[in-house]
């Protein structure tokens, strides 16, 4: 079974959590694309859908969904998204696709957050995947210097502008032994829009697809 089959299986497993009349939030990325392509099969269950990125919105609209804003729906019943790294404590690193800020908003607004991954994303400690940070363009070098002081190696994601008009710094070689503490510390740097550590609002459920099937950690 290749990685795509596992992503598809994780996406299929998440469908079971979608109940009639739900206001659903959806993330961004190749794993979520499998979910987006399955959603037309359960269209009648979904009352409203909110998207975390332009990329996801385009795909939803191509399937005939009308995408609603978070402002017009209030809280989400359920948010489903992928991750770049996840631990058994349900802490995540996200933002490989650059949509971390809107993803964090939707996760924060959700009564339940389900993260779908293949087994390659499950790690003992976060930090091997370069940590994405969305920054105000004028603060990019300043935030990068602060990350060097925190012993990271920041690399500017060249030729990339987020849906919010900002830049991304990918910070290499961090060993994130205390995700909650580091998330708070990076959030306090002026010019940081958001950091890709999801520990303050972790996932509630992790669905991990491997060669055997799909394992569940969490509720
Ligand atoms: C986008 C994200 C994605 O969830 C993350 O990058 C995982 O993507 P993929 O499913 O393509 O591996 O955080 O900002």
Tab-separated table of C-alpha atoms and ligand atoms in Angstrom:
chain	number	residue	atom	x	y	z
A	1	UNK	CA	0.000	0.000	0.000
A	2	UNK	CA	1.527	3.361	-0.980
A	3	UNK	CA	1.276	6.689	0.835
A	4	UNK	CA	-1.653	7.874	-1.311
A	5	UNK	CA	-3.706	4.786	-0.381
A	6	UNK	CA	-3.024	5.507	3.293
A	7	UNK	CA	-4.054	9.147	2.925
A	8	UNK	CA	-7.259	8.021	1.220
A	9	UNK	CA	-7.972	5.529	4.010
A	10	UNK	CA	-7.446	8.175	6.699
A	11	UNK	CA	-9.796	10.512	4.813
A	12	UNK	CA	-12.430	7.762	4.500
A	13	UNK	CA	-12.216	7.052	8.248
A	14	UNK	CA	-12.905	10.698	9.067
A	15	UNK	CA	-16.237	10.582	7.186
A	16	UNK	CA	-17.736	8.613	10.084
A	17	UNK	CA	-17.453	11.683	12.313
A	18	UNK	CA	-19.626	13.855	10.051
A	19	UNK	CA	-23.200	13.885	11.308
A	20	UNK	CA	-26.422	15.199	9.767
A	21	UNK	CA	-26.736	18.973	9.719
A	22	UNK	CA	-23.077	19.611	10.572
A	23	UNK	CA	-21.258	22.879	9.954
A	24	UNK	CA	-17.949	21.479	8.736
A	25	UNK	CA	-14.522	23.103	8.484
A	26	UNK	CA	-11.924	21.625	6.148
A	27	UNK	CA	-8.156	22.048	6.050
A	28	UNK	CA	-5.630	22.118	3.244
A	29	UNK	CA	-3.194	19.679	1.654
A	30	UNK	CA	-2.912	16.446	-0.262
A	31	UNK	CA	-4.507	14.329	2.498
A	32	UNK	CA	-7.456	16.686	2.768
A	33	UNK	CA	-7.822	16.646	-1.026
A	34	UNK	CA	-8.848	12.986	-0.703
A	35	UNK	CA	-11.522	14.013	1.791
A	36	UNK	CA	-12.735	16.854	-0.443
A	37	UNK	CA	-13.175	14.389	-3.286
A	38	UNK	CA	-15.266	12.106	-1.027
A	39	UNK	CA	-17.537	14.857	0.338
A	40	UNK	CA	-19.954	14.881	-2.637
A	41	UNK	CA	-21.010	11.340	-1.562
A	42	UNK	CA	-22.320	12.705	1.752
A	43	UNK	CA	-23.400	16.134	0.501
A	44	UNK	CA	-26.867	15.852	2.095
A	45	UNK	CA	-25.335	15.581	5.590
A	46	UNK	CA	-23.427	18.857	5.384
A	47	UNK	CA	-25.348	21.984	6.268
A	48	UNK	CA	-22.487	24.422	5.648
A	49	UNK	CA	-18.791	24.164	4.836
A	50	UNK	CA	-15.978	26.577	5.761
A	51	UNK	CA	-12.583	26.439	4.058
A	52	UNK	CA	-9.055	27.083	5.361
A	53	UNK	CA	-7.533	28.254	2.060
A	54	UNK	CA	-8.140	29.464	-1.468
A	55	UNK	CA	-6.825	26.105	-2.710
A	56	UNK	CA	-9.426	24.167	-0.725
A	57	UNK	CA	-12.177	26.611	-1.691
A	58	UNK	CA	-11.458	26.081	-5.401
A	59	UNK	CA	-11.669	22.305	-4.953
A	60	UNK	CA	-14.876	22.494	-2.919
A	61	UNK	CA	-16.467	24.759	-5.524
A	62	UNK	CA	-15.418	22.392	-8.296
A	63	UNK	CA	-17.526	19.771	-6.479
A	64	UNK	CA	-20.496	22.152	-6.404
A	65	UNK	CA	-20.255	23.210	-2.741
A	66	UNK	CA	-21.028	26.779	-1.774
A	67	UNK	CA	-18.310	27.817	0.689
A	68	UNK	CA	-19.422	29.839	3.714
A	69	UNK	CA	-17.358	32.264	5.842
A	70	UNK	CA	-16.576	31.535	9.475
A	71	UNK	CA	-18.054	34.926	10.404
A	72	UNK	CA	-21.462	33.894	9.124
A	73	UNK	CA	-21.681	30.510	10.878
A	74	UNK	CA	-20.221	30.954	14.378
A	75	UNK	CA	-18.532	27.830	15.738
A	76	UNK	CA	-17.888	24.708	13.671
A	77	UNK	CA	-19.292	21.326	14.665
A	78	UNK	CA	-16.219	19.627	13.273
A	79	UNK	CA	-12.881	20.562	11.710
A	80	UNK	CA	-10.881	17.998	9.718
A	81	UNK	CA	-7.317	18.640	8.623
A	82	UNK	CA	-3.991	16.941	7.920
A	83	UNK	CA	-0.609	17.637	9.527
A	84	UNK	CA	3.079	17.570	8.743
A	85	UNK	CA	3.943	15.951	12.083
A	86	UNK	CA	1.882	14.623	14.976
A	87	UNK	CA	2.610	13.066	18.367
A	88	UNK	CA	0.580	10.608	20.407
A	89	UNK	CA	-0.209	13.585	22.683
A	90	UNK	CA	-2.125	15.058	19.695
A	91	UNK	CA	0.281	17.969	19.295
A	92	UNK	CA	0.904	18.893	15.655
A	93	UNK	CA	3.169	20.785	13.322
A	94	UNK	CA	1.232	22.231	10.398
A	95	UNK	CA	1.758	24.765	7.642
A	96	UNK	CA	3.693	22.815	5.029
A	97	UNK	CA	1.093	24.120	2.585
A	98	UNK	CA	1.274	27.620	4.054
A	99	UNK	CA	-2.327	27.741	5.281
A	100	UNK	CA	-1.508	27.519	8.999
A	101	UNK	CA	-3.130	30.752	10.174
A	102	UNK	CA	-6.584	30.077	8.766
A	103	UNK	CA	-6.222	26.438	9.790
A	104	UNK	CA	-5.495	27.539	13.355
A	105	UNK	CA	-8.528	29.807	13.379
A	106	UNK	CA	-10.807	27.004	12.177
A	107	UNK	CA	-9.318	24.508	14.660
A	108	UNK	CA	-9.896	27.062	17.425
A	109	UNK	CA	-13.506	27.568	16.357
A	110	UNK	CA	-14.279	23.847	16.199
A	111	UNK	CA	-16.053	21.789	18.841
A	112	UNK	CA	-14.073	18.797	17.582
A	113	UNK	CA	-10.821	18.692	15.584
A	114	UNK	CA	-9.911	15.507	13.743
A	115	UNK	CA	-6.448	15.201	12.250
A	116	UNK	CA	-5.904	12.663	9.463
A	117	UNK	CA	-2.396	11.415	8.675
A	118	UNK	CA	-0.488	8.501	7.261
A	119	UNK	CA	1.931	6.772	9.628
A	120	UNK	CA	4.983	8.654	8.284
A	121	UNK	CA	3.744	11.806	10.084
A	122	UNK	CA	3.665	10.232	13.564
A	123	UNK	CA	6.812	11.234	15.500
A	124	UNK	CA	8.174	10.927	19.029
A	125	UNK	CA	9.168	14.598	19.149
A	126	UNK	CA	8.098	17.463	16.870
A	127	UNK	CA	10.719	19.460	14.978
A	128	UNK	CA	12.222	17.288	12.277
A	129	UNK	CA	9.831	18.869	9.794
A	130	UNK	CA	10.889	22.536	9.435
A	131	UNK	CA	8.535	24.644	11.557
A	132	UNK	CA	6.485	27.083	9.429
A	133	UNK	CA	5.895	30.581	10.815
A	134	UNK	CA	3.688	33.108	9.008
A	135	UNK	CA	5.166	36.597	9.399
A	136	UNK	CA	4.402	40.130	8.343
A	137	UNK	CA	6.688	40.758	5.347
A	138	UNK	CA	8.327	43.800	7.019
A	139	UNK	CA	9.159	41.713	10.111
A	140	UNK	CA	10.616	38.738	8.272
A	141	UNK	CA	14.324	39.387	9.016
A	142	UNK	CA	13.581	40.409	12.610
A	143	UNK	CA	11.620	37.216	13.327
A	144	UNK	CA	14.336	35.170	11.601
A	145	UNK	CA	16.999	36.658	13.928
A	146	UNK	CA	14.846	35.798	16.945
A	147	UNK	CA	14.568	32.214	15.719
A	148	UNK	CA	18.355	31.972	15.412
A	149	UNK	CA	18.533	33.017	19.086
A	150	UNK	CA	16.209	30.085	19.799
A	151	UNK	CA	18.771	27.833	18.049
A	152	UNK	CA	16.726	27.332	14.873
A	153	UNK	CA	17.857	27.814	11.284
A	154	UNK	CA	15.247	29.967	9.551
A	155	UNK	CA	14.832	29.741	5.780
A	156	UNK	CA	12.569	32.163	3.926
A	157	UNK	CA	10.031	30.301	1.737
A	158	UNK	CA	10.902	32.068	-1.506
A	159	UNK	CA	8.270	33.163	-4.023
A	160	UNK	CA	5.442	32.249	-1.653
A	161	UNK	CA	2.749	34.609	-0.388
A	162	UNK	CA	0.049	33.320	1.961
A	163	UNK	CA	-3.676	33.807	1.347
A	164	UNK	CA	-3.357	36.627	3.908
A	165	UNK	CA	-0.607	38.438	1.947
A	166	UNK	CA	2.194	37.440	4.322
A	167	UNK	CA	5.444	35.463	4.146
A	168	UNK	CA	6.518	32.111	5.600
A	169	UNK	CA	9.764	31.315	7.402
A	170	UNK	CA	10.555	27.583	7.748
A	171	UNK	CA	12.683	26.980	10.838
A	172	UNK	CA	14.974	23.949	10.646
A	173	UNK	CA	16.660	21.937	13.396
A	174	UNK	CA	14.357	22.757	16.304
A	175	UNK	CA	13.818	20.042	18.876
A	176	UNK	CA	10.359	20.814	20.156
A	177	UNK	CA	10.348	19.036	23.519
A	178	UNK	CA	7.732	21.388	24.993
A	179	UNK	CA	5.336	22.339	22.165
A	180	UNK	CA	2.955	24.361	24.342
A	181	UNK	CA	5.738	26.514	25.768
A	182	UNK	CA	7.431	27.089	22.395
A	183	UNK	CA	4.135	27.927	20.693
A	184	UNK	CA	3.514	30.627	23.298
A	185	UNK	CA	7.066	31.984	23.083
A	186	UNK	CA	7.051	32.281	19.280
A	187	UNK	CA	3.572	33.816	19.284
A	188	UNK	CA	4.928	36.637	21.428
A	189	UNK	CA	7.513	37.771	18.859
A	190	UNK	CA	6.216	40.960	17.228
A	191	UNK	CA	5.493	40.378	13.547
A	192	UNK	CA	4.550	36.728	13.960
A	193	UNK	CA	1.071	36.126	12.569
A	194	UNK	CA	1.002	32.508	13.675
A	195	UNK	CA	3.291	29.546	14.247
A	196	UNK	CA	2.644	26.044	12.935
A	197	UNK	CA	2.734	24.376	16.371
A	198	UNK	CA	-0.773	23.223	17.300
A	199	UNK	CA	-0.436	22.475	21.031
A	200	UNK	CA	-2.573	25.133	22.691
A	201	UNK	CA	-5.421	23.802	20.558
A	202	UNK	CA	-4.287	20.225	19.754
A	203	UNK	CA	-6.296	17.724	17.752
A	204	UNK	CA	-9.033	15.874	19.644
A	205	UNK	CA	-8.680	12.772	17.500
A	206	UNK	CA	-5.784	11.519	15.411
A	207	UNK	CA	-6.592	9.025	12.650
A	208	UNK	CA	-3.383	7.292	11.545
A	209	UNK	CA	-3.424	5.166	8.418
A	210	UNK	CA	-0.827	2.418	8.085
A	211	UNK	CA	-0.495	-0.734	5.980
A	212	UNK	CA	-2.992	-2.566	8.217
A	213	UNK	CA	-5.788	-0.010	8.508
A	214	UNK	CA	-6.545	3.144	10.475
A	215	UNK	CA	-5.638	3.593	14.164
A	216	UNK	CA	-7.344	6.132	16.403
A	217	UNK	CA	-5.747	8.166	19.193
A	218	UNK	CA	-7.968	10.448	21.238
A	219	UNK	CA	-11.692	10.672	22.002
B	1	LIG	C1	-1.214	22.970	5.169
B	1	LIG	C2	-1.061	21.938	6.217
B	1	LIG	C3	-1.272	20.517	5.820
B	1	LIG	O1	-2.212	19.954	6.667
B	1	LIG	C4	0.003	19.774	5.956
B	1	LIG	O2	1.020	20.450	5.217
B	1	LIG	C5	-0.109	18.333	5.479
B	1	LIG	O3	-0.252	18.306	4.110
B	1	LIG	P1	-0.296	16.945	3.285
B	1	LIG	O4	-1.582	16.289	3.615
B	1	LIG	O5	-0.202	17.388	1.841
B	1	LIG	O6	0.905	16.128	3.704
B	1	LIG	O7	-0.790	22.204	7.349
B	1	LIG	O8	-0.920	24.249	5.658
